[in-house]
Amino acid sequence: MMNVQTQTFARTAIPRNLGVLFFVGGLGLLIGLGGLFPLFLEGHRMFNTGSMDKMVWGIAVVTYAYLALASFGVTLVTMLGSLFRLRGCEPLLMPNLLLALALAIGAVAALALELGHPVRAIWAMPFNLQFRSPFYWMGIAWTAYLALLLIALGLSFRSSPGKPFNRKLGVLLVLAALGALTVQALVYGLMAMRPVWFSSTLPLYFLIGAVLVGLSLIVLFTHIAHGFDAGSMPEDTRRLMADGVPTALLTILVVYLLATASRVVTGLWSNLDGHRIVYEHLIRSGWFHLEVWVGLLLPVVLLSLRKLSARPAVQSCAAVLLLTAAFIGRYEFIIGGQRVPLFKGTWVPGLIDYTPSVTEWMVSVFAFSLVLALYAMGSRMIGFIQARG
Amino acid sequence: MRWGMVIDLEKCTGCQACTTACAMENNRLPGESWQDVLFYQEGEYPSAQLKWFPRPCFHCENPSCMYVCPTRATYKTDDGVVLIDWNKCIGCKYCMIACPYGVRFYTDEKPLVEPDIKETFPTEGDPQWEPPYKKPDTVEDWKRGVGIQPHGVVSKCTFCYHRISNAPPGVADLDPNDPELVEYVPACVRTCAPTARYFGDLDNPHSTVRKLIADKRGGRLLDQTGNKPQVYYLTGEGGAVPAFGEGQPTEEEE
């Protein structure tokens, strides 16, 4: 059970494996940038997306949606822990906010590579005031979220150990993350012509996914930061990671499983044109079974066994499986919603098939690597500042 | 004034003349058919049916494409035509997702028909290519999505706005058989050999289009989405568009 009391604050944990993170992030950026050259030279013809027999939105949008979800989730979990003054959270505040910022930048980078005119969006969206567009509100929400995140991170840099986090800012940041998450869900949920997506409860499904992904990332990066050695953590943080975190992760995982099962069962039961056929295709897919049996159910087992669930290696393994499952889930959601061709007749006689091109995969590689590289750079900055202070 | 179209499915022969005329008039890429005739097959021999369905952009009354566009690049004119401003479009393709009728195109993609004709007739920068069949009097109006489109934007049928916008005010119908109005008639309407298409003012109760809709019970596609298309179909004893999945083989069946 988590202790909600006045805590003794410790200094922020700096990743032990900073060099490895730099290397992996930097290598990924190089590979990603190299792989993106065809995009810069030839344009979006290098994507396997299109107007007739192809997906409109491909893995670049999936990557954006996943990283955005992850960023909102990390922020929500971190700020709720801070607002409720959970013992052991304080050393994790700055690294988690940094992680959230890196994830947000990675998401925006992936989206920018997808858009036809990303720079134009900077002026065209705010000045044309299309209030009815979910994308317009997503821009507003993202701006507020990023601004508050930067302020929170800045204040965290400046604050001294022992001083609690600014509650008002924390509440605003939680609201901004929730708002951005809700609008992102409604981008899909408002589409009545896409029965796989259309739902007013989609923001709730996205929220559950965000908390799951956010908590998994916090677990993974905390263990990476401490070299998978629980003994090197501050005592309160060690206790939190050993007792409270596995329980919380298991709980949100069960809720996520229920939500996923609910969507799949609804899809298979539905008579709605273009709904059941997608889910029948989904459950025949190997990726779906990998997601469910290995990505979701195996972590349930790992986190349920008390002797195992406290171990950093087991927690990290469960986190990696959950993050992979969540990515597959996001992919299935976004691609699945577009599988049914809209009025193509015999030009497209069956469900639309999709395999990302190499260039599209490079968008994902670039975005994920950017997250790692930014996180490593930011952690190095924290180390410099703490060393001076 | 609200421009609209009526298509008589009992007269349509599926000849695709409208598709070709549109492509020539608007300098479309091969396969990028703003106006398309969709074919559907149902059943099996000896009771198989082939149905065809001409489908332009429907220029809906409540266009979902317009409402999702974050930059107002997609907008509706005072005379009821939904257009795209290529100077504002950021190429997010949300309109393509939101359109229930699949009428939008993004030409920054793999060519729909190989070889890529853009590489054969390239330009430097924008627009994307120089069609060999480009007419000398081709209109370029990027604010209305007319012409050869630049990179990174979405395009769609404009009801030949470069023509209809010059029509005399107050005209009830743009009749291709009227020599004084023929130059204002959209290419697909003008070309239709069995005269299956009619184009006119839906707000004028005396227009041919309104009378046809009333007399022959003109219907709209996917009315339940609430988009309210401004293209009506006269089905008579003829076709309905079958639901996806009925009579159409899935990948596994093929």
XYZ file of C-alpha atoms in Angstrom:
643
model
C 0.000 0.000 0.000
C 1.352 3.422 -0.893
C 2.203 5.832 1.919
C 0.825 9.311 1.521
C 2.853 11.316 4.027
C 5.382 14.091 4.212
C 8.427 12.733 2.491
C 12.138 13.252 2.773
C 13.239 14.437 -0.618
C 16.286 13.153 -2.378
C 18.225 14.497 -5.323
C 17.075 13.583 -8.773
C 18.353 10.309 -10.175
C 20.681 10.740 -13.145
C 20.735 7.742 -15.474
C 23.766 5.560 -14.886
C 23.651 4.360 -18.437
C 23.690 7.794 -19.998
C 26.382 6.797 -22.447
C 24.320 3.871 -23.693
C 21.251 6.050 -24.112
C 23.291 8.629 -26.029
C 24.737 5.928 -28.254
C 21.441 4.213 -29.005
C 19.615 7.497 -29.510
C 22.372 8.964 -31.655
C 22.734 5.844 -33.775
C 18.989 5.693 -34.283
C 18.918 9.336 -35.332
C 21.622 8.750 -37.912
C 19.895 5.677 -39.294
C 16.546 7.449 -39.257
C 17.830 10.563 -40.988
C 19.612 8.486 -43.588
C 16.482 6.482 -44.203
C 14.434 9.657 -44.510
C 16.454 11.071 -47.403
C 14.075 9.531 -49.953
C 11.239 11.408 -48.243
C 13.083 14.717 -48.532
C 13.975 14.052 -52.164
C 10.858 12.355 -53.522
C 8.134 13.409 -51.111
C 5.317 11.277 -49.754
C 5.339 8.985 -52.784
C 7.880 7.061 -50.690
C 5.064 6.203 -48.270
C 2.697 3.309 -48.881
C -0.255 5.581 -48.248
C -2.645 6.920 -50.836
C -6.091 7.836 -52.033
C -7.472 4.719 -53.711
C -6.383 1.285 -52.546
C -4.123 2.420 -49.729
C -4.312 3.786 -46.226
C -4.688 7.516 -45.816
C -2.867 7.598 -42.493
C 0.001 5.156 -42.005
C 2.614 4.323 -39.433
C 3.861 7.901 -39.210
C 0.494 8.864 -37.713
C 0.564 5.726 -35.530
C 3.977 6.789 -34.218
C 2.733 10.305 -33.528
C -0.367 8.995 -31.739
C 1.651 6.527 -29.668
C 4.321 9.013 -28.579
C 1.667 11.622 -27.794
C -0.249 9.087 -25.705
C 2.990 8.150 -23.937
C 3.833 11.776 -23.179
C 0.386 12.531 -21.763
C 0.503 9.301 -19.755
C 3.917 9.985 -18.217
C 2.793 13.499 -17.288
C -0.483 12.316 -15.769
C 1.080 9.561 -13.673
C 3.960 11.778 -12.556
C 1.844 14.778 -11.628
C -0.783 12.693 -9.841
C 1.986 11.111 -7.787
C 3.367 14.541 -6.998
C -0.002 16.133 -6.238
C -0.882 13.306 -3.869
C 2.611 13.588 -2.298
C 3.373 9.901 -2.738
C 6.516 8.847 -0.888
C 9.394 8.229 -3.227
C 8.050 10.272 -6.161
C 10.091 13.418 -5.762
C 13.405 12.116 -7.173
C 11.507 10.914 -10.217
C 9.721 14.198 -10.927
C 12.310 15.933 -13.087
C 13.415 12.890 -15.097
C 9.779 11.994 -15.785
C 8.881 15.502 -16.909
C 11.957 15.449 -19.108
C 10.837 12.110 -20.529
C 7.366 13.530 -21.176
C 8.873 16.492 -23.020
C 11.135 14.255 -25.101
C 8.139 12.072 -26.003
C 6.108 15.127 -26.979
C 8.883 16.432 -29.240
C 9.250 12.996 -30.818
C 5.504 12.941 -31.472
C 5.503 16.365 -33.097
C 8.504 15.363 -35.235
C 6.672 12.291 -36.517
C 3.600 14.378 -37.316
C 5.670 17.010 -39.097
C 7.152 14.339 -41.348
C 3.649 13.174 -42.233
C 2.175 16.567 -43.130
C 2.370 17.995 -46.649
C 3.104 21.504 -45.355
C 4.114 21.339 -41.668
C 5.485 24.877 -41.502
C 2.270 26.289 -42.962
C 0.360 24.741 -40.069
C 2.075 27.108 -37.630
C 0.224 30.118 -39.024
C -2.675 28.561 -40.919
C -4.194 26.801 -37.937
C -4.245 29.565 -35.320
C -5.213 32.339 -37.750
C -8.073 30.577 -39.508
C -9.959 29.645 -36.350
C -11.783 26.534 -37.528
C -13.489 25.949 -34.163
C -15.323 22.862 -35.337
C -12.186 20.981 -36.228
C -10.765 18.547 -33.638
C -7.335 19.245 -35.142
C -7.708 22.928 -34.317
C -8.397 22.122 -30.658
C -5.562 19.626 -30.691
C -3.267 22.468 -31.687
C -4.586 24.600 -28.810
C -4.261 21.727 -26.346
C -0.771 20.819 -27.501
C 0.388 24.429 -27.206
C -0.955 24.699 -23.668
C 0.441 21.305 -22.724
C 3.935 21.990 -24.065
C 4.063 25.460 -22.519
C 3.050 24.152 -19.083
C 5.419 21.205 -19.388
C 8.333 23.531 -20.157
C 7.401 25.766 -17.210
C 7.114 22.748 -14.916
C 10.465 21.434 -16.045
C 12.071 24.815 -15.605
C 10.686 25.177 -12.108
C 11.861 21.658 -11.274
C 15.376 22.608 -12.366
C 15.349 25.611 -10.072
C 13.645 24.156 -7.029
C 15.674 22.865 -4.136
C 15.232 19.438 -2.560
C 12.573 19.500 0.124
C 10.425 22.067 -1.615
C 7.152 20.565 -2.831
C 6.090 21.024 -6.435
C 3.817 23.948 -7.250
C 0.330 22.484 -6.819
C -1.473 24.955 -9.055
C 0.942 24.312 -11.882
C 0.599 20.604 -11.297
C -3.190 20.774 -11.557
C -2.975 22.887 -14.726
C -0.551 20.422 -16.263
C -2.846 17.491 -15.461
C -5.785 19.341 -17.005
C -3.761 20.213 -20.099
C -2.670 16.599 -20.539
C -6.235 15.379 -20.071
C -7.518 17.981 -22.508
C -4.967 17.098 -25.164
C -5.642 13.407 -24.689
C -9.398 13.911 -24.957
C -9.136 15.942 -28.132
C -6.726 13.459 -29.653
C -9.235 10.690 -28.995
C -12.078 12.706 -30.483
C -10.111 13.151 -33.726
C -11.063 9.532 -34.260
C -14.135 9.259 -32.079
C -16.139 11.883 -33.982
C -15.881 10.057 -37.304
C -19.357 8.608 -37.775
C -18.381 7.222 -41.145
C -15.659 5.060 -39.549
C -17.529 2.610 -37.292
C -14.342 1.125 -35.828
C -13.472 4.556 -34.419
C -16.826 6.218 -33.831
C -17.476 6.414 -30.099
C -18.038 9.103 -27.492
C -16.192 6.959 -24.916
C -12.982 6.830 -26.915
C -11.315 9.456 -24.665
C -11.760 7.071 -21.758
C -10.141 4.247 -23.701
C -7.281 6.564 -24.624
C -6.915 7.635 -20.968
C -6.603 4.041 -19.809
C -4.002 3.401 -22.505
C -2.104 6.566 -21.622
C -1.852 5.657 -17.945
C -0.710 2.142 -18.835
C 1.948 3.366 -21.280
C 2.990 6.224 -19.004
C 3.436 4.025 -15.962
C 5.294 1.389 -17.991
C 7.697 4.014 -19.323
C 8.280 5.424 -15.835
C 9.058 1.933 -14.538
C 11.418 1.175 -17.412
C 13.310 4.462 -17.400
C 13.578 4.513 -13.603
C 15.240 1.105 -13.661
C 17.470 2.156 -16.561
C 18.473 5.252 -14.600
C 19.461 3.130 -11.590
C 21.212 0.449 -13.611
C 18.493 -2.095 -12.730
C 19.793 -1.981 -9.145
C 17.027 -1.274 -6.659
C 19.637 -0.857 -3.913
C 20.907 2.327 -5.531
C 17.515 4.044 -5.253
C 16.533 6.284 -2.375
C 14.760 4.185 0.247
C 11.300 5.672 -0.349
C 11.602 5.292 -4.090
C 12.797 1.708 -3.706
C 9.775 0.886 -1.566
C 7.437 2.578 -4.030
C 8.881 0.627 -6.934
C 8.783 -2.655 -5.030
C 5.302 -2.412 -3.505
C 3.078 0.262 -4.982
C 4.141 0.340 -8.612
C 3.564 -3.362 -9.475
C 0.103 -3.158 -7.932
C -0.722 0.022 -9.816
C 0.613 -1.352 -13.078
C -1.316 -4.596 -12.660
C -4.501 -2.700 -11.887
C -4.341 -0.443 -14.916
C -3.349 -3.418 -17.061
C -6.464 -5.332 -16.025
C -8.606 -2.275 -16.782
C -6.913 -1.932 -20.191
C -7.518 -5.616 -20.926
C -11.183 -5.222 -20.058
C -11.468 -2.149 -22.294
C -9.731 -3.938 -25.173
C -11.894 -7.020 -24.734
C -14.968 -4.808 -24.711
C -14.013 -3.177 -28.022
C -13.200 -6.495 -29.683
C -16.395 -8.180 -28.486
C -18.471 -5.191 -29.605
C -16.807 -5.296 -33.002
C -17.383 -9.020 -33.452
C -21.005 -8.736 -32.339
C -21.846 -5.714 -34.449
C -23.976 -5.856 -37.590
C -22.870 -2.394 -38.592
C -21.557 -2.176 -42.142
C -17.783 -2.078 -42.056
C -17.425 -2.897 -38.364
C -17.484 -6.650 -37.783
C -15.495 -7.406 -40.926
C -12.557 -5.418 -39.547
C -12.553 -7.214 -36.210
C -12.856 -10.607 -37.877
C -9.777 -9.672 -39.865
C -8.090 -8.427 -36.685
C -8.490 -11.586 -34.641
C -7.046 -13.645 -37.495
C -3.905 -11.523 -37.389
C -0.789 -12.868 -35.682
C 0.044 -9.405 -34.347
C -3.226 -9.338 -32.400
C -2.408 -12.590 -30.644
C 1.139 -11.461 -29.974
C -0.295 -8.299 -28.450
C -2.795 -10.086 -26.235
C -1.077 -13.299 -25.151
C 2.509 -12.109 -24.909
C 2.164 -8.361 -24.598
C -0.736 -8.134 -22.158
C -1.439 -11.461 -20.459
C 2.159 -12.459 -19.766
C 2.750 -9.212 -17.819
C -0.384 -10.017 -15.815
C 1.307 -13.229 -14.723
C 4.640 -11.527 -14.061
C 3.103 -8.738 -12.011
C 0.814 -11.077 -10.072
C 3.631 -13.165 -8.657
C 4.759 -11.265 -5.562
C 8.188 -12.818 -5.479
C 8.881 -11.753 -9.046
C 7.017 -8.483 -9.349
C 9.374 -6.529 -7.093
C 12.454 -7.358 -9.138
C 13.700 -4.595 -11.452
C 14.431 -7.016 -14.286
C 10.941 -8.513 -14.137
C 9.294 -5.105 -13.921
C 11.339 -3.843 -16.842
C 10.493 -6.925 -18.885
C 6.804 -6.446 -18.156
C 7.091 -2.774 -19.083
C 8.740 -3.548 -22.422
C 6.049 -6.129 -23.229
C 3.305 -3.673 -22.329
C 4.843 -0.876 -24.389
C 5.124 -3.187 -27.390
C 1.554 -4.386 -26.941
C 0.316 -0.804 -26.688
C 2.098 0.109 -29.939
C 0.548 -2.858 -31.708
C -2.808 -1.846 -30.263
C -2.443 1.714 -31.514
C -1.409 0.417 -34.940
C -4.421 -1.890 -35.111
C -6.713 0.901 -34.016
C -5.582 3.519 -36.519
C -5.041 1.159 -39.444
C -8.121 -0.893 -38.588
C -10.316 2.182 -38.767
C -9.299 2.683 -42.381
C -9.402 -0.903 -43.592
C -12.813 -0.635 -45.193
C -12.493 1.243 -48.504
C -15.049 4.024 -48.834
C -16.753 3.840 -52.201
C -14.143 2.324 -54.373
C -16.248 -0.454 -55.840
C -14.342 -3.148 -57.668
C -11.257 -0.924 -57.812
C -10.719 -2.101 -54.231
C -12.727 -5.319 -53.841
C -11.610 -6.260 -50.341
C -10.181 -4.755 -47.209
C -7.330 -2.338 -47.789
C -3.999 -3.958 -47.208
C -1.133 -2.020 -45.668
C 2.554 -2.633 -45.132
C 4.622 0.394 -44.143
C 7.412 1.260 -46.549
C 11.020 1.423 -45.363
C 10.807 5.223 -45.429
C 7.759 5.116 -43.175
C 9.572 2.860 -40.727
C 12.411 5.391 -40.711
C 9.945 8.023 -39.482
C 9.298 5.788 -36.477
C 13.000 5.049 -35.974
C 13.794 8.749 -36.154
C 11.034 9.767 -33.756
C 11.823 7.106 -31.129
C 15.544 7.829 -31.376
C 14.881 11.537 -30.982
C 13.082 10.766 -27.722
C 16.066 8.802 -26.410
C 18.606 11.376 -27.527
C 16.665 14.289 -26.024
C 16.142 12.402 -22.774
C 19.856 11.608 -22.575
C 20.823 15.207 -23.352
C 18.394 16.552 -20.795
C 19.620 14.122 -18.170
C 23.164 15.271 -18.811
C 22.017 18.862 -18.263
C 20.353 17.890 -14.980
C 23.613 16.275 -13.920
C 25.599 19.435 -14.723
C 23.147 21.634 -12.831
C 23.072 19.364 -9.801
C 26.855 19.099 -9.793
C 27.083 22.901 -9.670
C 24.359 23.181 -7.065
C -28.618 29.630 -55.057
C -27.256 26.166 -54.374
C -25.706 24.209 -57.206
C -26.590 20.539 -57.290
C -26.614 17.558 -59.577
C -29.020 14.779 -60.379
C -27.799 11.521 -61.866
C -30.307 9.147 -63.415
C -29.007 5.642 -62.754
C -31.520 4.153 -65.168
C -29.948 6.100 -68.013
C -26.306 5.804 -66.983
C -24.500 3.189 -69.072
C -21.247 3.236 -67.098
C -19.295 4.337 -70.164
C -16.874 6.481 -68.109
C -17.101 9.373 -70.571
C -17.713 11.626 -67.591
C -14.548 10.359 -65.917
C -12.505 11.021 -69.033
C -14.044 14.438 -69.620
C -13.299 15.444 -66.032
C -9.708 14.249 -66.319
C -9.188 16.257 -69.493
C -10.961 19.358 -68.227
C -9.132 19.413 -64.900
C -5.767 17.955 -65.913
C -5.968 14.999 -63.586
C -3.365 12.323 -63.211
C -4.242 8.902 -64.604
C -6.262 7.075 -61.986
C -6.947 10.207 -59.989
C -10.584 10.347 -60.967
C -12.359 13.229 -59.322
C -15.393 11.916 -61.101
C -15.395 8.138 -61.149
C -17.790 5.392 -62.090
C -17.648 2.660 -59.496
C -18.538 -0.876 -60.441
C -20.007 -3.396 -58.044
C -20.630 -7.069 -58.545
C -23.166 -9.116 -56.656
C -24.022 -12.780 -56.714
C -22.598 -15.523 -58.863
C -23.261 -16.878 -62.306
C -25.979 -17.426 -63.538
C -27.578 -14.775 -61.313
C -24.672 -12.374 -61.048
C -25.319 -8.652 -61.232
C -23.032 -5.865 -62.285
C -23.929 -2.429 -61.015
C -22.244 0.849 -61.724
C -22.380 4.072 -59.845
C -21.098 7.444 -61.090
C -19.651 9.296 -58.152
C -18.422 12.890 -58.228
C -17.836 14.906 -55.089
C -21.242 15.450 -53.547
C -20.612 18.990 -52.322
C -22.582 18.241 -49.205
C -24.764 20.696 -47.338
C -23.051 19.727 -44.064
C -19.687 18.614 -45.334
C -17.720 16.690 -42.709
C -14.576 17.426 -44.721
C -15.035 21.145 -44.161
C -15.628 20.817 -40.446
C -12.521 18.749 -39.801
C -10.175 20.963 -41.811
C -8.000 22.760 -39.234
C -7.043 25.646 -41.528
C -10.362 26.267 -43.316
C -8.638 25.264 -46.531
C -11.819 23.339 -47.329
C -14.716 25.739 -47.441
C -18.163 26.170 -48.948
C -18.980 28.992 -51.343
C -22.150 31.052 -51.214
C -23.519 29.057 -54.132
C -23.084 25.757 -52.323
C -19.873 24.396 -53.811
C -17.234 22.852 -51.536
C -13.749 23.881 -52.607
C -10.177 23.616 -51.345
C -7.792 26.539 -50.991
C -4.422 25.076 -51.938
C -2.673 28.049 -50.356
C -3.976 27.031 -46.935
C -4.013 23.232 -47.136
C -1.364 21.634 -44.925
C -1.859 18.133 -46.289
C -2.982 16.554 -43.023
C -5.488 14.411 -44.956
C -8.063 14.577 -42.203
C -10.631 15.533 -44.843
C -9.855 12.311 -46.686
C -10.514 10.392 -43.481
C -13.719 12.312 -42.794
C -15.283 12.094 -46.240
C -17.740 9.183 -46.237
C -17.655 8.993 -50.014
C -13.941 8.654 -50.737
C -13.842 11.496 -53.249
C -10.595 13.193 -52.237
C -7.098 12.719 -53.557
C -3.579 13.412 -52.383
C -1.245 13.212 -55.311
C 1.942 13.199 -53.231
C 1.719 9.438 -53.192
C 2.738 6.448 -55.226
C 1.284 6.850 -58.712
C -2.090 5.217 -59.078
C -1.146 4.090 -62.577
C 2.398 3.173 -63.550
C 4.611 4.555 -65.059
C 4.458 7.800 -63.136
C 3.422 10.412 -65.663
C 4.708 13.180 -63.368
C 8.227 11.948 -63.994
C 7.666 11.955 -67.731
C 6.342 15.524 -67.753
C 7.998 17.142 -64.758
C 8.183 20.741 -63.637
C 10.520 22.541 -61.264
C 8.716 22.902 -57.962
C 4.986 23.612 -58.139
C 2.685 22.747 -59.815
C 3.593 19.102 -59.780
C 3.688 18.362 -63.479
C 2.958 19.691 -66.967
C 0.216 17.592 -68.611
C 0.732 17.013 -72.328
C -3.017 17.414 -72.765
C -3.188 20.693 -70.899
C -5.554 23.035 -72.682
C -4.274 26.466 -73.723
C -7.040 28.122 -71.717
C -6.503 26.044 -68.570
C -7.558 28.028 -65.536
C -5.221 28.089 -62.533
C -7.023 29.195 -59.393
C -5.343 27.715 -56.357
C -7.657 29.532 -53.984
C -10.479 27.372 -55.367
C -8.550 24.196 -55.987
C -8.708 24.617 -59.732
C -5.769 23.796 -61.973
C -2.770 21.531 -61.619
C -2.240 21.141 -57.946
C 0.973 21.853 -56.045
C 2.732 19.373 -53.789
C 1.420 18.377 -50.417
C -2.248 19.302 -50.765
C -5.537 17.484 -51.261
C -7.709 17.901 -54.335
C -11.227 16.975 -55.415
C -14.033 17.656 -57.825
C -14.943 21.343 -58.007
C -18.174 21.006 -60.023
C -15.991 22.725 -62.663
C -16.229 25.903 -60.625
C -14.117 27.780 -63.172
C -17.085 27.307 -65.523
C -20.187 27.450 -63.331
C -19.006 30.540 -61.465
C -19.274 32.490 -64.738
C -22.841 31.391 -65.426
C -25.446 34.151 -65.751
C -26.955 34.946 -62.349
C -30.319 33.459 -61.553
C -30.148 30.657 -64.110
C -32.163 27.643 -62.975
C -30.335 24.902 -64.861
C -27.090 24.613 -66.763
C -28.387 22.713 -69.761
C -25.727 21.375 -72.141
C -28.265 21.548 -74.938
C -28.615 25.293 -74.525
C -25.958 26.962 -76.717
C -25.923 30.037 -74.529
C -25.167 28.049 -71.388
C -23.095 25.137 -72.657
C -19.756 26.776 -71.868
C -20.739 27.003 -68.202
C -21.791 23.372 -67.876
C -19.517 21.028 -65.878
C -17.540 18.724 -68.151
C -19.122 15.518 -66.855
C -22.645 16.833 -67.448
C -21.801 18.192 -70.860
C -20.193 14.945 -72.034
C -22.762 12.467 -70.788
C -24.032 10.704 -73.890
C -27.277 9.236 -72.489
C -27.967 12.580 -70.737
C -28.046 10.886 -67.389
C -26.820 14.033 -65.611
C -28.564 17.255 -64.782
C -27.077 20.302 -63.134
C -28.953 23.196 -61.658
C -30.059 25.269 -58.713
C -31.462 23.122 -55.914
C -32.917 26.198 -54.233
C -35.026 27.048 -57.287
C -38.303 25.066 -57.119
C -38.747 25.509 -60.879
C -35.392 24.032 -61.812
C -35.215 20.730 -63.653
C -33.121 19.217 -60.886
C -35.737 20.011 -58.255
C -38.516 18.649 -60.404
C -36.648 15.443 -61.080
C -35.928 14.937 -57.399
C -39.579 15.483 -56.577
C -41.129 13.532 -59.445
C -38.786 10.585 -59.455
C -37.964 10.400 -55.761
C -34.329 11.371 -55.961
C -32.292 9.871 -53.147
C -28.952 10.632 -51.558
C -26.137 8.367 -50.545
C -25.499 7.585 -46.872
C -28.082 10.050 -45.624
C -27.593 8.701 -42.109
C -24.184 10.378 -41.830
C -25.939 13.743 -41.913
C -23.692 15.172 -44.617
C -26.668 15.847 -46.917
C -25.097 15.494 -50.346
C -26.146 17.878 -53.089
C -25.976 15.113 -55.673
C -29.160 13.109 -55.962
C -29.691 9.790 -57.644
C -32.721 8.602 -59.528
C -32.740 4.896 -59.059
C -36.083 3.923 -60.519
C -35.923 0.172 -60.743
C -32.190 0.300 -60.835
C -29.295 0.182 -58.580
C -28.517 0.646 -54.994
C -24.949 0.548 -53.795
C -24.493 -2.758 -51.988
C -23.131 -2.722 -48.455
C -19.440 -3.477 -48.223
C -18.779 -7.149 -47.769
C -21.966 -8.385 -49.387
C -21.042 -10.201 -52.557
C -17.598 -8.681 -52.542
C -14.777 -11.137 -51.909
C -12.471 -10.507 -49.002
C -8.729 -10.923 -49.436
C -8.902 -14.452 -48.014
C -11.677 -15.532 -50.377
C -9.706 -14.230 -53.329
